[in-house]
PDB file of C-alpha atoms and ligand atoms in Angstrom:
ATOM      1  CA  MET A   1     117.751  -0.810 152.096  1.00  0.00           C
ATOM      2  CA  SER A   2     118.383  -0.079 148.332  1.00  0.00           C
ATOM      3  CA  ASN A   3     118.500  -2.716 145.828  1.00  0.00           C
ATOM      4  CA  THR A   4     122.192  -2.257 145.527  1.00  0.00           C
ATOM      5  CA  LYS A   5     122.504  -4.943 142.780  1.00  0.00           C
ATOM      6  CA  ASN A   6     121.126  -2.485 140.317  1.00  0.00           C
ATOM      7  CA  ILE A   7     122.945   0.622 141.330  1.00  0.00           C
ATOM      8  CA  VAL A   8     125.553   1.977 139.025  1.00  0.00           C
ATOM      9  CA  THR A   9     127.847   4.683 140.515  1.00  0.00           C
ATOM     10  CA  ILE A  10     129.960   7.050 138.396  1.00  0.00           C
ATOM     11  CA  ASP A  11     132.271   9.297 140.326  1.00  0.00           C
ATOM     12  CA  GLY A  12     135.143  11.683 139.235  1.00  0.00           C
ATOM     13  CA  PRO A  13     136.391  15.125 138.989  1.00  0.00           C
ATOM     14  CA  SER A  14     134.649  17.978 137.240  1.00  0.00           C
ATOM     15  CA  GLY A  15     134.663  17.999 133.434  1.00  0.00           C
ATOM     16  CA  VAL A  16     135.540  14.395 133.126  1.00  0.00           C
ATOM     17  CA  GLY A  17     132.306  13.641 131.107  1.00  0.00           C
ATOM     18  CA  LYS A  18     130.417  11.931 133.909  1.00  0.00           C
ATOM     19  CA  SER A  19     127.100  13.518 132.975  1.00  0.00           C
ATOM     20  CA  THR A  20     127.124  12.392 129.386  1.00  0.00           C
ATOM     21  CA  VAL A  21     128.462   9.006 130.185  1.00  0.00           C
ATOM     22  CA  SER A  22     125.928   8.569 132.997  1.00  0.00           C
ATOM     23  CA  ARG A  23     123.065   9.600 130.880  1.00  0.00           C
ATOM     24  CA  LYS A  24     124.099   7.242 128.034  1.00  0.00           C
ATOM     25  CA  VAL A  25     124.653   4.307 130.327  1.00  0.00           C
ATOM     26  CA  ALA A  26     121.282   4.863 132.086  1.00  0.00           C
ATOM     27  CA  GLY A  27     119.601   5.164 128.603  1.00  0.00           C
ATOM     28  CA  ALA A  28     121.172   1.955 127.535  1.00  0.00           C
ATOM     29  CA  LEU A  29     120.160   0.035 130.700  1.00  0.00           C
ATOM     30  CA  GLY A  30     116.657   1.728 131.002  1.00  0.00           C
ATOM     31  CA  TYR A  31     117.710   2.966 134.490  1.00  0.00           C
ATOM     32  CA  THR A  32     117.063   6.409 136.037  1.00  0.00           C
ATOM     33  CA  TYR A  33     119.853   8.886 135.915  1.00  0.00           C
ATOM     34  CA  ILE A  34     120.665  10.846 139.133  1.00  0.00           C
ATOM     35  CA  ASP A  35     122.625  13.964 138.818  1.00  0.00           C
ATOM     36  CA  THR A  36     123.930  14.714 142.312  1.00  0.00           C
ATOM     37  CA  GLY A  37     126.053  17.610 141.148  1.00  0.00           C
ATOM     38  CA  ALA A  38     122.793  19.465 140.071  1.00  0.00           C
ATOM     39  CA  MET A  39     121.425  18.887 143.587  1.00  0.00           C
ATOM     40  CA  TYR A  40     124.712  20.614 145.179  1.00  0.00           C
ATOM     41  CA  ARG A  41     124.352  23.403 142.527  1.00  0.00           C
ATOM     42  CA  ALA A  42     120.711  23.969 143.497  1.00  0.00           C
ATOM     43  CA  VAL A  43     121.553  24.185 147.236  1.00  0.00           C
ATOM     44  CA  GLY A  44     124.300  26.534 146.467  1.00  0.00           C
ATOM     45  CA  LEU A  45     121.977  28.775 144.544  1.00  0.00           C
ATOM     46  CA  PHE A  46     119.330  28.610 147.337  1.00  0.00           C
ATOM     47  CA  LEU A  47     121.821  29.463 150.132  1.00  0.00           C
ATOM     48  CA  ASP A  48     123.490  32.170 148.077  1.00  0.00           C
ATOM     49  CA  ARG A  49     120.199  33.875 147.335  1.00  0.00           C
ATOM     50  CA  LEU A  50     119.205  33.835 150.929  1.00  0.00           C
ATOM     51  CA  GLY A  51     122.553  35.229 151.984  1.00  0.00           C
ATOM     52  CA  VAL A  52     122.764  32.745 154.715  1.00  0.00           C
ATOM     53  CA  ASP A  53     125.836  32.756 157.046  1.00  0.00           C
ATOM     54  CA  VAL A  54     127.000  29.261 156.377  1.00  0.00           C
ATOM     55  CA  GLY A  55     129.192  29.351 159.488  1.00  0.00           C
ATOM     56  CA  LYS A  56     126.032  29.351 161.628  1.00  0.00           C
ATOM     57  CA  PRO A  57     124.765  25.856 161.743  1.00  0.00           C
ATOM     58  CA  GLU A  58     121.325  26.837 163.333  1.00  0.00           C
ATOM     59  CA  ASP A  59     120.557  29.365 160.522  1.00  0.00           C
ATOM     60  CA  LEU A  60     121.667  26.811 157.967  1.00  0.00           C
ATOM     61  CA  SER A  61     119.539  24.076 159.438  1.00  0.00           C
ATOM     62  CA  ARG A  62     116.526  26.316 159.597  1.00  0.00           C
ATOM     63  CA  CYS A  63     116.921  27.398 155.845  1.00  0.00           C
ATOM     64  CA  LEU A  64     117.484  23.824 154.709  1.00  0.00           C
ATOM     65  CA  GLY A  65     114.236  22.909 156.329  1.00  0.00           C
ATOM     66  CA  ASP A  66     112.426  25.185 153.684  1.00  0.00           C
ATOM     67  CA  LEU A  67     114.256  23.556 150.797  1.00  0.00           C
ATOM     68  CA  ARG A  68     112.250  21.620 148.265  1.00  0.00           C
ATOM     69  CA  LEU A  69     114.206  19.948 145.383  1.00  0.00           C
ATOM     70  CA  ASP A  70     112.625  18.172 142.644  1.00  0.00           C
ATOM     71  CA  LEU A  71     114.506  16.431 139.893  1.00  0.00           C
ATOM     72  CA  ARG A  72     112.772  15.515 136.647  1.00  0.00           C
ATOM     73  CA  PRO A  73     113.898  13.761 133.595  1.00  0.00           C
ATOM     74  CA  PRO A  74     115.483  15.868 130.779  1.00  0.00           C
ATOM     75  CA  VAL A  75     112.968  17.420 128.256  1.00  0.00           C
ATOM     76  CA  GLU A  76     115.329  16.323 125.364  1.00  0.00           C
ATOM     77  CA  GLU A  77     116.868  12.968 125.015  1.00  0.00           C
ATOM     78  CA  LEU A  78     120.370  13.286 126.684  1.00  0.00           C
ATOM     79  CA  GLY A  79     119.683  16.744 127.840  1.00  0.00           C
ATOM     80  CA  ASP A  80     120.239  18.002 131.440  1.00  0.00           C
ATOM     81  CA  VAL A  81     117.900  16.928 134.164  1.00  0.00           C
ATOM     82  CA  CYS A  82     115.256  19.498 135.000  1.00  0.00           C
ATOM     83  CA  VAL A  83     115.750  20.859 138.466  1.00  0.00           C
ATOM     84  CA  LEU A  84     112.948  22.614 140.439  1.00  0.00           C
ATOM     85  CA  LEU A  85     113.780  24.510 143.504  1.00  0.00           C
ATOM     86  CA  ASN A  86     110.729  25.357 145.537  1.00  0.00           C
ATOM     87  CA  ASP A  87     108.739  25.043 142.298  1.00  0.00           C
ATOM     88  CA  GLU A  88     111.021  27.396 140.235  1.00  0.00           C
ATOM     89  CA  ASP A  89     112.736  25.802 137.258  1.00  0.00           C
ATOM     90  CA  ILE A  90     116.472  26.624 137.800  1.00  0.00           C
ATOM     91  CA  SER A  91     117.801  24.022 135.333  1.00  0.00           C
ATOM     92  CA  ASP A  92     119.696  26.580 133.240  1.00  0.00           C
ATOM     93  CA  ILE A  93     120.916  29.104 135.929  1.00  0.00           C
ATOM     94  CA  ILE A  94     122.860  26.405 137.740  1.00  0.00           C
ATOM     95  CA  ARG A  95     124.843  25.421 134.794  1.00  0.00           C
ATOM     96  CA  THR A  96     127.303  28.221 134.869  1.00  0.00           C
ATOM     97  CA  PRO A  97     131.005  27.995 136.038  1.00  0.00           C
ATOM     98  CA  GLU A  98     130.073  30.367 138.863  1.00  0.00           C
ATOM     99  CA  ALA A  99     127.230  28.159 140.083  1.00  0.00           C
ATOM    100  CA  ALA A 100     129.627  25.365 140.119  1.00  0.00           C
ATOM    101  CA  MET A 101     132.225  27.163 142.243  1.00  0.00           C
ATOM    102  CA  VAL A 102     129.464  27.976 144.750  1.00  0.00           C
ATOM    103  CA  ALA A 103     128.389  24.370 144.796  1.00  0.00           C
ATOM    104  CA  SER A 104     131.910  23.159 145.385  1.00  0.00           C
ATOM    105  CA  ARG A 105     132.111  25.554 148.388  1.00  0.00           C
ATOM    106  CA  ILE A 106     128.876  24.626 150.115  1.00  0.00           C
ATOM    107  CA  SER A 107     129.418  20.887 149.462  1.00  0.00           C
ATOM    108  CA  ALA A 108     132.076  20.929 152.213  1.00  0.00           C
ATOM    109  CA  ILE A 109     129.425  21.772 154.849  1.00  0.00           C
ATOM    110  CA  PRO A 110     128.420  18.604 156.744  1.00  0.00           C
ATOM    111  CA  ILE A 111     124.673  19.374 157.176  1.00  0.00           C
ATOM    112  CA  VAL A 112     124.357  20.030 153.487  1.00  0.00           C
ATOM    113  CA  ARG A 113     125.914  16.742 152.659  1.00  0.00           C
ATOM    114  CA  GLU A 114     123.786  14.913 155.255  1.00  0.00           C
ATOM    115  CA  LYS A 115     120.568  16.483 153.842  1.00  0.00           C
ATOM    116  CA  LEU A 116     121.638  15.585 150.151  1.00  0.00           C
ATOM    117  CA  THR A 117     122.960  12.106 150.921  1.00  0.00           C
ATOM    118  CA  GLU A 118     119.593  11.259 152.586  1.00  0.00           C
ATOM    119  CA  MET A 119     117.669  12.525 149.488  1.00  0.00           C
ATOM    120  CA  GLN A 120     119.972  10.692 147.141  1.00  0.00           C
ATOM    121  CA  ARG A 121     119.521   7.414 148.972  1.00  0.00           C
ATOM    122  CA  LEU A 122     115.754   7.819 148.747  1.00  0.00           C
ATOM    123  CA  LEU A 123     116.017   8.421 145.008  1.00  0.00           C
ATOM    124  CA  GLY A 124     117.912   5.184 144.759  1.00  0.00           C
ATOM    125  CA  VAL A 125     115.721   3.106 147.123  1.00  0.00           C
ATOM    126  CA  ARG A 126     114.161   1.000 144.285  1.00  0.00           C
ATOM    127  CA  GLY A 127     117.484   0.453 142.472  1.00  0.00           C
ATOM    128  CA  ASN A 128     117.754   0.645 138.716  1.00  0.00           C
ATOM    129  CA  VAL A 129     119.662   4.001 138.869  1.00  0.00           C
ATOM    130  CA  VAL A 130     122.831   5.373 137.511  1.00  0.00           C
ATOM    131  CA  ALA A 131     124.001   7.979 140.028  1.00  0.00           C
ATOM    132  CA  GLU A 132     126.987  10.294 139.305  1.00  0.00           C
ATOM    133  CA  GLY A 133     128.973  12.590 141.670  1.00  0.00           C
ATOM    134  CA  ARG A 134     131.998  12.569 143.903  1.00  0.00           C
ATOM    135  CA  ASP A 135     130.996  10.348 146.828  1.00  0.00           C
ATOM    136  CA  ILE A 136     128.431   8.106 145.362  1.00  0.00           C
ATOM    137  CA  GLY A 137     130.463   4.908 145.418  1.00  0.00           C
ATOM    138  CA  THR A 138     132.202   5.730 148.663  1.00  0.00           C
ATOM    139  CA  VAL A 139     129.413   7.245 150.769  1.00  0.00           C
ATOM    140  CA  VAL A 140     125.982   7.344 149.240  1.00  0.00           C
ATOM    141  CA  PHE A 141     125.783   3.824 147.915  1.00  0.00           C
ATOM    142  CA  PRO A 142     128.963   1.953 149.252  1.00  0.00           C
ATOM    143  CA  ALA A 143     127.210  -1.417 148.580  1.00  0.00           C
ATOM    144  CA  ALA A 144     126.446  -0.660 144.796  1.00  0.00           C
ATOM    145  CA  ARG A 145     127.435  -3.460 142.646  1.00  0.00           C
ATOM    146  CA  HIS A 146     128.832  -1.553 139.747  1.00  0.00           C
ATOM    147  CA  LYS A 147     131.241   1.231 140.524  1.00  0.00           C
ATOM    148  CA  PHE A 148     133.295   3.439 138.220  1.00  0.00           C
ATOM    149  CA  PHE A 149     135.670   6.190 138.622  1.00  0.00           C
ATOM    150  CA  LEU A 150     136.386   8.375 135.620  1.00  0.00           C
ATOM    151  CA  ASP A 151     139.472  10.519 135.278  1.00  0.00           C
ATOM    152  CA  ALA A 152     141.245  12.696 132.612  1.00  0.00           C
ATOM    153  CA  GLU A 153     144.014  15.240 132.653  1.00  0.00           C
ATOM    154  CA  PRO A 154     142.883  18.682 133.939  1.00  0.00           C
ATOM    155  CA  GLY A 155     143.664  20.450 130.604  1.00  0.00           C
ATOM    156  CA  GLU A 156     141.509  17.974 128.677  1.00  0.00           C
ATOM    157  CA  ARG A 157     138.714  18.367 131.259  1.00  0.00           C
ATOM    158  CA  ALA A 158     138.767  22.131 130.972  1.00  0.00           C
ATOM    159  CA  ARG A 159     138.682  21.915 127.138  1.00  0.00           C
ATOM    160  CA  ARG A 160     135.640  19.601 127.310  1.00  0.00           C
ATOM    161  CA  ARG A 161     133.886  21.957 129.777  1.00  0.00           C
ATOM    162  CA  VAL A 162     134.520  24.961 127.466  1.00  0.00           C
ATOM    163  CA  ALA A 163     133.109  23.085 124.541  1.00  0.00           C
ATOM    164  CA  GLN A 164     130.073  22.043 126.548  1.00  0.00           C
ATOM    165  CA  LEU A 165     129.428  25.597 127.794  1.00  0.00           C
ATOM    166  CA  ARG A 166     129.945  27.028 124.198  1.00  0.00           C
ATOM    167  CA  GLU A 167     127.387  24.584 122.925  1.00  0.00           C
ATOM    168  CA  ARG A 168     124.927  25.963 125.473  1.00  0.00           C
ATOM    169  CA  GLY A 169     125.782  29.541 124.248  1.00  0.00           C
ATOM    170  CA  VAL A 170     127.822  30.439 127.362  1.00  0.00           C
ATOM    171  CA  GLU A 171     131.152  32.200 126.314  1.00  0.00           C
ATOM    172  CA  VAL A 172     134.086  31.436 128.598  1.00  0.00           C
ATOM    173  CA  ASP A 173     137.817  31.798 128.663  1.00  0.00           C
ATOM    174  CA  GLU A 174     139.612  28.492 128.584  1.00  0.00           C
ATOM    175  CA  GLY A 175     142.335  29.666 130.924  1.00  0.00           C
ATOM    176  CA  GLU A 176     139.776  30.724 133.565  1.00  0.00           C
ATOM    177  CA  VAL A 177     137.923  27.417 133.224  1.00  0.00           C
ATOM    178  CA  LEU A 178     141.141  25.528 133.783  1.00  0.00           C
ATOM    179  CA  ALA A 179     141.878  27.657 136.880  1.00  0.00           C
ATOM    180  CA  MET A 180     138.351  26.896 138.160  1.00  0.00           C
ATOM    181  CA  THR A 181     138.739  23.286 137.404  1.00  0.00           C
ATOM    182  CA  LEU A 182     141.920  23.058 139.333  1.00  0.00           C
ATOM    183  CA  GLU A 183     140.324  25.022 142.263  1.00  0.00           C
ATOM    184  CA  ARG A 184     137.320  22.746 142.271  1.00  0.00           C
ATOM    185  CA  ASP A 185     139.514  19.627 142.206  1.00  0.00           C
ATOM    186  CA  GLN A 186     141.386  21.043 145.246  1.00  0.00           C
ATOM    187  CA  ASN A 187     138.143  21.908 147.199  1.00  0.00           C
ATOM    188  CA  ASP A 188     136.503  18.567 146.303  1.00  0.00           C
ATOM    189  CA  THR A 189     139.548  16.256 147.076  1.00  0.00           C
ATOM    190  CA  GLU A 190     140.826  18.070 150.250  1.00  0.00           C
ATOM    191  CA  ARG A 191     137.542  18.659 152.085  1.00  0.00           C
ATOM    192  CA  GLU A 192     137.204  16.678 155.259  1.00  0.00           C
ATOM    193  CA  ILE A 193     133.774  15.221 154.752  1.00  0.00           C
ATOM    194  CA  SER A 194     133.201  12.802 151.857  1.00  0.00           C
ATOM    195  CA  PRO A 195     136.139  14.013 149.703  1.00  0.00           C
ATOM    196  CA  LEU A 196     136.404  12.987 146.090  1.00  0.00           C
ATOM    197  CA  ARG A 197     138.271   9.803 145.947  1.00  0.00           C
ATOM    198  CA  GLN A 198     138.164   6.388 144.203  1.00  0.00           C
ATOM    199  CA  ALA A 199     136.256   3.672 145.954  1.00  0.00           C
ATOM    200  CA  GLU A 200     138.524   0.702 146.430  1.00  0.00           C
ATOM    201  CA  ASP A 201     136.138  -1.557 144.390  1.00  0.00           C
ATOM    202  CA  ALA A 202     135.547   0.994 141.527  1.00  0.00           C
ATOM    203  CA  LEU A 203     136.991   0.535 138.165  1.00  0.00           C
ATOM    204  CA  ARG A 204     139.152   3.482 137.075  1.00  0.00           C
ATOM    205  CA  ILE A 205     138.846   4.700 133.543  1.00  0.00           C
ATOM    206  CA  ASP A 206     141.106   7.371 132.269  1.00  0.00           C
ATOM    207  CA  SER A 207     139.350   9.135 129.307  1.00  0.00           C
ATOM    208  CA  THR A 208     142.050  11.581 128.420  1.00  0.00           C
ATOM    209  CA  ASN A 209     142.788   9.820 125.094  1.00  0.00           C
ATOM    210  CA  ILE A 210     139.465   7.990 124.548  1.00  0.00           C
ATOM    211  CA  THR A 211     136.008   9.046 123.441  1.00  0.00           C
ATOM    212  CA  ILE A 212     132.920   9.313 125.507  1.00  0.00           C
ATOM    213  CA  GLU A 213     131.408   6.463 123.371  1.00  0.00           C
ATOM    214  CA  GLU A 214     134.444   4.222 124.190  1.00  0.00           C
ATOM    215  CA  VAL A 215     134.027   4.908 127.908  1.00  0.00           C
ATOM    216  CA  VAL A 216     130.308   4.100 127.687  1.00  0.00           C
ATOM    217  CA  THR A 217     130.995   0.860 125.781  1.00  0.00           C
ATOM    218  CA  LYS A 218     133.671  -0.098 128.559  1.00  0.00           C
ATOM    219  CA  ILE A 219     131.168   0.567 131.337  1.00  0.00           C
ATOM    220  CA  LEU A 220     128.374  -1.445 129.590  1.00  0.00           C
ATOM    221  CA  GLN A 221     130.714  -4.383 128.941  1.00  0.00           C
ATOM    222  CA  LYS A 222     131.850  -4.446 132.587  1.00  0.00           C
ATOM    223  CA  ILE A 223     128.227  -4.400 133.778  1.00  0.00           C
ATOM    224  CA  SER A 224     127.257  -7.087 131.435  1.00  0.00           C
ATOM    225  CA  GLU A 225     130.310  -9.298 132.419  1.00  0.00           C
ATOM    226  CA  LYS A 226     129.199  -9.022 136.061  1.00  0.00           C
ATOM    227  CA  THR A 227     125.534  -9.599 135.558  1.00  0.00           C
ATOM    228  CA  GLY A 228     126.135 -12.389 133.034  1.00  0.00           C
TER     229      GLY A 228
HETATM  230  O1   DC B 301     129.211  17.423 139.078  1.00  0.00           O
HETATM  231  P1   DC B 301     129.047  19.000 139.196  1.00  0.00           P
HETATM  232  O2   DC B 301     130.274  19.675 138.507  1.00  0.00           O
HETATM  233  O3   DC B 301     127.753  19.417 138.709  1.00  0.00           O
HETATM  234  O4   DC B 301     129.184  19.296 140.755  1.00  0.00           O
HETATM  235  C1   DC B 301     129.230  20.598 141.304  1.00  0.00           C
HETATM  236  C2   DC B 301     129.961  20.564 142.656  1.00  0.00           C
HETATM  237  O5   DC B 301     129.077  19.892 143.598  1.00  0.00           O
HETATM  238  C3   DC B 301     131.267  19.862 142.717  1.00  0.00           C
HETATM  239  O6   DC B 301     132.354  20.713 142.501  1.00  0.00           O
HETATM  240  C4   DC B 301     131.434  19.332 144.143  1.00  0.00           C
HETATM  241  C5   DC B 301     129.932  19.146 144.512  1.00  0.00           C
HETATM  242  N1   DC B 301     129.456  17.814 144.488  1.00  0.00           N
HETATM  243  C6   DC B 301     129.768  16.926 145.544  1.00  0.00           C
HETATM  244  O7   DC B 301     130.463  17.470 146.516  1.00  0.00           O
HETATM  245  N2   DC B 301     129.356  15.751 145.731  1.00  0.00           N
HETATM  246  C7   DC B 301     128.648  15.131 144.746  1.00  0.00           C
HETATM  247  N3   DC B 301     128.188  13.926 144.925  1.00  0.00           N
HETATM  248  C8   DC B 301     128.332  15.938 143.634  1.00  0.00           C
HETATM  249  C9   DC B 301     128.760  17.210 143.490  1.00  0.00           C
END
């Protein structure tokens, strides 16, 4: 069983700033950061490349048996985690809006979720982690001591995503990113298995009108109040 005392979960919809917030919180606490979205993106790329018929559970199960995922700390401080898929560095190619859409689609498949949930629990087995995603506080680590749910208006989330992608040199149209954000919200909240929702014992933080730094401060304050 994980040391749930030292597990921080940060869930929320796409573009809400979870990654930046999680990395900063993990850095401040000296914890390991687990980016579960990167894991879904990697599996999306893996299945897409193989052209697997996701409607056939036996094919899917066989392919997933060949999947080796390795998550390594970012090269730069506050950079993205390094993701190796069967030894190939796919860190950059999974960061496009298209890769995110594929991830959102394959994340509704039960066997994919089972496999990744198991891997995520193993990564958290020793505690001292900050894990971000959609179902971390509800399904992956339901007994975690510190749970947060970040939210922000879709327009603001799309603007942040555009700024983040442009910083990486990826040119995108804001209207298209907003449409993709809304579609992913719908996929992620309406799927049958582990849909995106706030855990009852998670603290909700709306970041529409506050900065990432303010969100980080709020989270660290709450953790410190609880741990004394
Ligand atoms: O956090 P992200 O944008 O990198 O996630 C990409 C997709 O992966 C997201 O649209 C839904 C899926 N996902 C999920 O279903 N559960 C998670 N814990 C993390 C991501």
